[in-house]
GROMACS .gro file of C-alpha atoms in nm:
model
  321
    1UNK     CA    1  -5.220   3.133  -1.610
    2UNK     CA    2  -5.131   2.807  -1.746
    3UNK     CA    3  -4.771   2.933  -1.866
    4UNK     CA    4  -4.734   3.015  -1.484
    5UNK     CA    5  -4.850   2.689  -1.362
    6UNK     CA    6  -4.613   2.490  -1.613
    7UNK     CA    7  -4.306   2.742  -1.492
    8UNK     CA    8  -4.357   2.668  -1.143
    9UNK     CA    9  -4.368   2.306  -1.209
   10UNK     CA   10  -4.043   2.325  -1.427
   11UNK     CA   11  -3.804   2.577  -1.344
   12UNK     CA   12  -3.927   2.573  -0.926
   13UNK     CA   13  -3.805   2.201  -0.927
   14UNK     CA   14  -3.448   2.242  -1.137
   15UNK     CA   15  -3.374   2.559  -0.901
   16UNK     CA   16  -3.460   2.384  -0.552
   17UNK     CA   17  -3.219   2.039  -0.718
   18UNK     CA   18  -2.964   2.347  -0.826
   19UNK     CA   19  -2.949   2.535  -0.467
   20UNK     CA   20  -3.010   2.277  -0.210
   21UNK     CA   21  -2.739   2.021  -0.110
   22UNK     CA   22  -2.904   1.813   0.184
   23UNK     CA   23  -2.550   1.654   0.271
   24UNK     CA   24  -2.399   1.970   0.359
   25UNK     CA   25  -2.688   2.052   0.522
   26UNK     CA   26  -2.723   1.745   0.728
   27UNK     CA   27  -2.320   1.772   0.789
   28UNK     CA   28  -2.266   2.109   0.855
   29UNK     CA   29  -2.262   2.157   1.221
   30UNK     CA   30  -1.963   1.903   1.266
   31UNK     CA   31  -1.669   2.045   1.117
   32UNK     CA   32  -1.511   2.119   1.410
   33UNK     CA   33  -1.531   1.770   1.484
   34UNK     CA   34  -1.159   1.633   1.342
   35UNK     CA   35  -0.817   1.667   1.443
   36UNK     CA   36  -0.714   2.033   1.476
   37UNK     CA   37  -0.967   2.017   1.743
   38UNK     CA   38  -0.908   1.692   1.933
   39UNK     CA   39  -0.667   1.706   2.264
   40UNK     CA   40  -0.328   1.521   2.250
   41UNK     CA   41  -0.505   1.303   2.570
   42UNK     CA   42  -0.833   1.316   2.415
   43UNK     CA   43  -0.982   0.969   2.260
   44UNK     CA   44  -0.964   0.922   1.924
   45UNK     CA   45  -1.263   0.786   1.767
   46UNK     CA   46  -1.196   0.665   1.404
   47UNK     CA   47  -1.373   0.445   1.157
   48UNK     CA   48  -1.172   0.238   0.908
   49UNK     CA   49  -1.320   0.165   0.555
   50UNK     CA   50  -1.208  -0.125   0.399
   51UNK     CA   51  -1.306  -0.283   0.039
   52UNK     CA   52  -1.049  -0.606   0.006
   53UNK     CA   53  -0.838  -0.765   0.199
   54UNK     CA   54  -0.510  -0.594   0.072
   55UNK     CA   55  -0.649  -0.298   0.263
   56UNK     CA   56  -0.649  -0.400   0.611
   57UNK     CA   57  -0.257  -0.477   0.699
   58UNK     CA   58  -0.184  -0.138   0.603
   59UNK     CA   59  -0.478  -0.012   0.822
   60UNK     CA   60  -0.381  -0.220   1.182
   61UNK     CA   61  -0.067  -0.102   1.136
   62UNK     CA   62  -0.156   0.269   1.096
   63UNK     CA   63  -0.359   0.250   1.410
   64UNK     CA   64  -0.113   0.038   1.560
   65UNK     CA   65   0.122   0.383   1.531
   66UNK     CA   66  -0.167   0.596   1.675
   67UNK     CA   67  -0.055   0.557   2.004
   68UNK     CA   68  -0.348   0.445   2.211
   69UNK     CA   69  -0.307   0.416   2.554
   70UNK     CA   70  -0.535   0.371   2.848
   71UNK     CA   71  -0.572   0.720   2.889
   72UNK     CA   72  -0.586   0.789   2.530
   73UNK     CA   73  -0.758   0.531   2.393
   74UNK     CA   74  -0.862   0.392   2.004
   75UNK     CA   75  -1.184   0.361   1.937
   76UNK     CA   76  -1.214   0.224   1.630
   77UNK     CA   77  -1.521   0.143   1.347
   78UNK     CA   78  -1.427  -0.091   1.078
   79UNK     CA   79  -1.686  -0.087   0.796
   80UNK     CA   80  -1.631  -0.326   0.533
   81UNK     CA   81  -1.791  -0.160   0.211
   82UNK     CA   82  -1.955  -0.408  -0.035
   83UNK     CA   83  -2.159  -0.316  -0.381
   84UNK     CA   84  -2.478  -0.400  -0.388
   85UNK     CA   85  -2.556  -0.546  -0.755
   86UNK     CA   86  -2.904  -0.594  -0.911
   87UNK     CA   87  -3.213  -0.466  -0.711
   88UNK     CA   88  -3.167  -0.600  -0.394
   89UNK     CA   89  -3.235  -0.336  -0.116
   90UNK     CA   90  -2.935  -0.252   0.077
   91UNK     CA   91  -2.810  -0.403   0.390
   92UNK     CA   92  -2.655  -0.237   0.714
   93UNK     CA   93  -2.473  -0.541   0.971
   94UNK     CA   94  -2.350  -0.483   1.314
   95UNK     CA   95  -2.130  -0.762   1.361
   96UNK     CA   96  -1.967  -0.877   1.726
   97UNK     CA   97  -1.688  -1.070   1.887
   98UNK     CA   98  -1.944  -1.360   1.957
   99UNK     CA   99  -1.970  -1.463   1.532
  100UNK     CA  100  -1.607  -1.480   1.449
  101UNK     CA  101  -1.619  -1.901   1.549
  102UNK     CA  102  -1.883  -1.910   1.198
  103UNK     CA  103  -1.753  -1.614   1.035
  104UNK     CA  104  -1.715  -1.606   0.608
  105UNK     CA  105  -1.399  -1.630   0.454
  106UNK     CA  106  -1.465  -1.257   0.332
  107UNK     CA  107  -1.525  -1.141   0.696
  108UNK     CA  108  -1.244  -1.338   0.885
  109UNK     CA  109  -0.963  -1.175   0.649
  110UNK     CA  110  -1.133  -0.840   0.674
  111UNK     CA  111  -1.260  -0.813   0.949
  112UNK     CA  112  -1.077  -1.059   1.275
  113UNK     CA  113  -0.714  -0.855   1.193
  114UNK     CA  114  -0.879  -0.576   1.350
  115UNK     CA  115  -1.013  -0.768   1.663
  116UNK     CA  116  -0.627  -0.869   1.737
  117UNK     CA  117  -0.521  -0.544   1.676
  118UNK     CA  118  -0.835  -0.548   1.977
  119UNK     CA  119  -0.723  -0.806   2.185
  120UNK     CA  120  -0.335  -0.695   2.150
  121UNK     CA  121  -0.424  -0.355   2.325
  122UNK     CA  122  -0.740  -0.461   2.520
  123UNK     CA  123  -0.662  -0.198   2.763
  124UNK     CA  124  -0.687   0.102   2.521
  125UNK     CA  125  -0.819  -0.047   2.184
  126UNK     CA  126  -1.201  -0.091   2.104
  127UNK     CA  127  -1.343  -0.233   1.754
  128UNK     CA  128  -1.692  -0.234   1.651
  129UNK     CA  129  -1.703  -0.371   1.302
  130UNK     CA  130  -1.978  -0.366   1.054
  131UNK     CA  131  -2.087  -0.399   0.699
  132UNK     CA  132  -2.278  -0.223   0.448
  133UNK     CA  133  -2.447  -0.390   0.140
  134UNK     CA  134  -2.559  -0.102  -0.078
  135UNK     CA  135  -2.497   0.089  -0.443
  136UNK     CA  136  -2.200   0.233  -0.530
  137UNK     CA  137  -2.384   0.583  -0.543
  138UNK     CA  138  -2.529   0.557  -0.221
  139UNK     CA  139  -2.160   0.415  -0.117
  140UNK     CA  140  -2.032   0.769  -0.005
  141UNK     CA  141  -2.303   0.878   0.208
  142UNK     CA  142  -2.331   0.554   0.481
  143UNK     CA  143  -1.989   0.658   0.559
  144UNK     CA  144  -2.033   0.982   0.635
  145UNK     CA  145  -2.359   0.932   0.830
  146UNK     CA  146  -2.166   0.707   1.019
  147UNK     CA  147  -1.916   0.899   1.080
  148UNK     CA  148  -2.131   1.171   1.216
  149UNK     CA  149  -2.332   0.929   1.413
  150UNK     CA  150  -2.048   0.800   1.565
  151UNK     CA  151  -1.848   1.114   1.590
  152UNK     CA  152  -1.526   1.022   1.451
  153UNK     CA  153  -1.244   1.301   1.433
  154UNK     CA  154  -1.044   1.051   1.144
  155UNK     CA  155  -1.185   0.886   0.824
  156UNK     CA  156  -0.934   0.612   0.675
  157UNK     CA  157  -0.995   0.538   0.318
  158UNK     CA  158  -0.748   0.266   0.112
  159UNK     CA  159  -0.618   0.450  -0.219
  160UNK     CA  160  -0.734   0.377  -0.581
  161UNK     CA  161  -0.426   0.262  -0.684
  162UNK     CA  162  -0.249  -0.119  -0.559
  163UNK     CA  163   0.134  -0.195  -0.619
  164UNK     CA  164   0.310  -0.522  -0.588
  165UNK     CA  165   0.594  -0.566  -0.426
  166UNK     CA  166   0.860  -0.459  -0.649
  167UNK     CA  167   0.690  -0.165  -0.663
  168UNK     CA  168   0.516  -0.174  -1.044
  169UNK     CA  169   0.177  -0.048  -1.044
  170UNK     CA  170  -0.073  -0.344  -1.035
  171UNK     CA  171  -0.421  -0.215  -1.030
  172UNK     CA  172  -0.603   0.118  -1.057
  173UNK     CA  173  -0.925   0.121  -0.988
  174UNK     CA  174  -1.162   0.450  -1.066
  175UNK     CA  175  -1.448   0.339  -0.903
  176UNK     CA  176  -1.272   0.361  -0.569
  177UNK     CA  177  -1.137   0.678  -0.671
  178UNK     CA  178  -1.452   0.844  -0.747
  179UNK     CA  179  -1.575   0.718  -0.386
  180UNK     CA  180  -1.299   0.865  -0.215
  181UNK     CA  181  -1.359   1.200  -0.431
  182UNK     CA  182  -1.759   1.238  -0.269
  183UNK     CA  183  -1.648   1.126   0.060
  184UNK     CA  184  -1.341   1.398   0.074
  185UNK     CA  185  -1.616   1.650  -0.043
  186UNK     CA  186  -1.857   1.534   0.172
  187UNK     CA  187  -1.706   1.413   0.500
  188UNK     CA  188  -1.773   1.581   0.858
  189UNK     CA  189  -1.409   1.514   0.983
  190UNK     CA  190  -1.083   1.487   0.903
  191UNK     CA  191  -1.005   1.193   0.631
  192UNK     CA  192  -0.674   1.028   0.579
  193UNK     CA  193  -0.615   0.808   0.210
  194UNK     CA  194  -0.417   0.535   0.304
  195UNK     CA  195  -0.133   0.432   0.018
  196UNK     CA  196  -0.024   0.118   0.045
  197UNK     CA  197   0.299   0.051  -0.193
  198UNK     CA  198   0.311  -0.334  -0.170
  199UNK     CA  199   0.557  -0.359   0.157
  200UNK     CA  200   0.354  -0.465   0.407
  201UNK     CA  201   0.193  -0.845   0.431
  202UNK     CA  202  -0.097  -0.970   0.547
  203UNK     CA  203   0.149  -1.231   0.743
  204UNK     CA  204   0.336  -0.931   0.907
  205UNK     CA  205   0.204  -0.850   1.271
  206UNK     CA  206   0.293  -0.505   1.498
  207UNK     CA  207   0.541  -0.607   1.747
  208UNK     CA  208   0.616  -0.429   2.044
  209UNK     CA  209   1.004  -0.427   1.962
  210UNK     CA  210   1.005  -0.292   1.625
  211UNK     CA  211   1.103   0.079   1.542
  212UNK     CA  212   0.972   0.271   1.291
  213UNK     CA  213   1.084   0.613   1.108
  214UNK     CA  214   0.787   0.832   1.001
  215UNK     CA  215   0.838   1.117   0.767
  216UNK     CA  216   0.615   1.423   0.768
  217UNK     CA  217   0.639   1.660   0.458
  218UNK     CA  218   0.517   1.995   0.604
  219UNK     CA  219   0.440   2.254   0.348
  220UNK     CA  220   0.232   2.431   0.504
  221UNK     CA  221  -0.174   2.517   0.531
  222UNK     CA  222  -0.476   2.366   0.688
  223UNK     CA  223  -0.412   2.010   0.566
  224UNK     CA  224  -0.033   2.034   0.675
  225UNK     CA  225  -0.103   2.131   1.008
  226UNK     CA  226  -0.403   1.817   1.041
  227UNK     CA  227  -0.134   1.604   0.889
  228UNK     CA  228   0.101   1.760   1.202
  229UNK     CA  229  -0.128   1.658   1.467
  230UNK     CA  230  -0.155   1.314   1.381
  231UNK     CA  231   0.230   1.271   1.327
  232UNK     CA  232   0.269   1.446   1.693
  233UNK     CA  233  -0.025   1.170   1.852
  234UNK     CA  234   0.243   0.916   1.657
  235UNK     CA  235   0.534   1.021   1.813
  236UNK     CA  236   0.397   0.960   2.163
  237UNK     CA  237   0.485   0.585   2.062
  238UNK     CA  238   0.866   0.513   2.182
  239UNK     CA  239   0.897   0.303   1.869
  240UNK     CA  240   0.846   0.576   1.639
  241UNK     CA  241   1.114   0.776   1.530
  242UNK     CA  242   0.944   1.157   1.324
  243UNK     CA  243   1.085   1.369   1.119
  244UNK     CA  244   0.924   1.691   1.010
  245UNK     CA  245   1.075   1.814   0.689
  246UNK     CA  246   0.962   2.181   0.663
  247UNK     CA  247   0.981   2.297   0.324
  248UNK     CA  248   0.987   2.633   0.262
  249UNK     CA  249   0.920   2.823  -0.083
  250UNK     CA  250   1.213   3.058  -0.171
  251UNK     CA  251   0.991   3.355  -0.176
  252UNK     CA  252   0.797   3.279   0.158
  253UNK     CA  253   1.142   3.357   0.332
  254UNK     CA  254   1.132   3.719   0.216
  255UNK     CA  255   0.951   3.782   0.531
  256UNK     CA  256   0.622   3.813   0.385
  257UNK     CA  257   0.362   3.691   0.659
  258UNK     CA  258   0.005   3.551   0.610
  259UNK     CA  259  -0.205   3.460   0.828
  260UNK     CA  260  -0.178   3.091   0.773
  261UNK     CA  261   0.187   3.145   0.835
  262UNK     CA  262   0.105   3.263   1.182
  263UNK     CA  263  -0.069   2.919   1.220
  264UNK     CA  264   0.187   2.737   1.088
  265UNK     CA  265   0.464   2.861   1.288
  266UNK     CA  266   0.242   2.817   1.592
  267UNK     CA  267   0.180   2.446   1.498
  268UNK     CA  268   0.557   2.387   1.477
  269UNK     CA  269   0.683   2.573   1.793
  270UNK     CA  270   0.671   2.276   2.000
  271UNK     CA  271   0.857   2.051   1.756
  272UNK     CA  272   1.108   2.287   1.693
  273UNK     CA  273   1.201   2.295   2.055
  274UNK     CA  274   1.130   1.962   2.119
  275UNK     CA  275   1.112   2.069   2.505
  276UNK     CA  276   0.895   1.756   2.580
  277UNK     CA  277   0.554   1.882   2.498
  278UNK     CA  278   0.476   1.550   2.311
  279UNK     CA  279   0.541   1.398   2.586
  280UNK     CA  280   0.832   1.209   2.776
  281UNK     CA  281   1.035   0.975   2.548
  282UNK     CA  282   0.979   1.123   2.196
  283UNK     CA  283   1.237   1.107   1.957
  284UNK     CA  284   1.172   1.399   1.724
  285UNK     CA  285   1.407   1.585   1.449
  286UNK     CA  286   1.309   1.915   1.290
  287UNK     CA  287   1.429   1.975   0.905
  288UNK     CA  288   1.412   2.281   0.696
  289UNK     CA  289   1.463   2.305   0.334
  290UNK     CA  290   1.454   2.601   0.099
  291UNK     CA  291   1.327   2.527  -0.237
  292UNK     CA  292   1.348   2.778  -0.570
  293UNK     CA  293   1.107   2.604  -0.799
  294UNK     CA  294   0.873   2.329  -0.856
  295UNK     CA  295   1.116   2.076  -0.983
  296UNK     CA  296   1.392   2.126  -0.707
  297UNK     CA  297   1.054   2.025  -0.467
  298UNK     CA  298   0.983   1.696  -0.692
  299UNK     CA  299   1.336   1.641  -0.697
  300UNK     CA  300   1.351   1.655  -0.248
  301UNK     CA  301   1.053   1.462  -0.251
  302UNK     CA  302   1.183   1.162  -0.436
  303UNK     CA  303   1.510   1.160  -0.247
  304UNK     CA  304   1.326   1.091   0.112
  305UNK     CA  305   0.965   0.906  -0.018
  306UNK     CA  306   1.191   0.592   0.057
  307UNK     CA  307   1.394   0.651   0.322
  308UNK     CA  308   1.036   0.598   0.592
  309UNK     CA  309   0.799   0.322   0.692
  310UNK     CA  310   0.548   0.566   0.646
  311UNK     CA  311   0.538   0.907   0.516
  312UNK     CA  312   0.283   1.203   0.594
  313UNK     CA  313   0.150   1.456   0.407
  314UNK     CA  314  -0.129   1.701   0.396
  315UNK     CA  315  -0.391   1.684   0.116
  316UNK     CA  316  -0.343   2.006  -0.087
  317UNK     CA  317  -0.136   2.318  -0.010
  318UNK     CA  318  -0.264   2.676  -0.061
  319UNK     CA  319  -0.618   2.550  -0.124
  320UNK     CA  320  -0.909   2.596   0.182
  321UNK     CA  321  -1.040   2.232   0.275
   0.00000   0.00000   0.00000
């Protein structure tokens, strides 16, 4: 009797810790929610997670190439992430438009770039920003609630890794990393990881007049075709200029057909034809390339990654995410 009782309170305990993941739980009726399942027109709710300052100029201007319109609006969550150290009990802040005239030095550069990106687009832009105090291992799971409470189809995280300038690697930092690793195994929508190789200043603003050529690798897959649909809301934008590079393994073109194929060639019907399904005004070019083995790929890969202001690509081929 007693060897029962001392079972149930040791091995009952380890198996229910073992079996039962509340996250997935608590975020598995929203995976439709992301953008395979949004409409071209449809309003694109996304929230915007941002450590340092470094992050953010790379961030307005990725929304800035989202296209919002009045019909298609932004609305857009910036939560600036901050560890909480010692044994302080975390803090959740809803900031607002009125507190920028006393604002911190740490909120103002984190934080007001995203109310011009705002007040540049008042028409079709929205930003609600806020901040979260709170441990690093906690870190992962306020942004997901959040996104599920505030039903965001797109999650943008800044990468681990910072370059300068001239392009040398500056800073790698694996705490990030390991954030961005529970969040993408976590999340209840689509998540893009923003790289930011050095180009782009904090000085730099969006202007109306610029163009901009946007690469998008295609290789195919679930990822890919998220990857697609966000390049396609791009391309709306009469300053963008998209190229799809389709690249093709050397034995997928021996007419072997999987369903994912099916998928994928369904995804790029419309930019193959370019007919104006995107919309009036889009300047689109479709590219195929055939390639034999894994270093002819590296090799294509490094002759366009700097020929774009921004290049797009899907998370993992051949993998389900």
């Amino acid at each position: 009797m007693i060897f029962c009782i001392l079972a149930n309170a040791t091995i009952v305990p380890l198996l229910v810790r073992f079996l039962y993941d509340p996250n997935s739980r608590k975020y598995g009726s929203y995976e439709t929610r992301n953008l395979m399942h949004l409409k071209p027109d449809a309003e694109l709710r996304v929230l915007a997670c941002v450590h340092t300052p470094d992050n953010v100029p790379a961030m307005v201007y990725l929304l800035d190439l989202s296209c919002p319109t009045k019909e298609s609006p932004n609305v857009v969550y910036v939560l600036h992430l901050i560890e909480l150290r010692g044994r302080n009990s975390p803090v959740f802040i809803a900031h607002h438009n009125q507190e920028t005239s006393t604002a911190t030095s740490s909120f103002f550069e984190n934080i007001i770039p995203f109310y011009e990106y705002e007040g540049n687009n008042w028409d079709s832009v929205t930003v609600n920003a806020f901040t979260t105090i709170t441990p690093l291992k906690l870190m992962h799971d306020d942004i997901c609630t959040m996104a599920l409470d505030k039903q965001t189809s797109f999650i943008i995280l800044p990468f681990h890794r910072k370059w300068s300038i001239d392009g040398s690697l500056e800073e790698e930092n694996n705490v990030v990393k390991n954030l961005n690793c529970n969040i993408l195994d976590q999340a209840p929508c689509s998540i893009g990881i923003m790289i930011d190789r050095g180009r782009i200043q904090k000085s730099m603003k969006p202007s109306s007049s610029s163009s901009f050529s946007i690469g998008m690798l295609f290789l195919g897959g679930n990822d890919d075709r998220e990857a697609l649909m966000l390049a396609k809301r791009m391309a709306r934008d009469p300053r963008v200029k998209l190229t799809v590079i389709h690249l093709i393994a050397y034995q997928d073109c021996k007419n072997v057909v999987y369903w994912d194929t099916v998928l994928d060639i369904e995804m790029l019907k419309d930019v193959k034809q370019n007919n104006g399904v995107l919309g009036n005004g889009c300047d689109i070019k479709y590219v195929e390339e055939v390639s034999n083995c894994g270093a002819q790929t590296i090799k294509l890969i490094r002759s366009i990654a700097n020929g774009y202001d921004l290049m797009i690509v899907g998370r993992r081929y051949g993998v389900e995410s």
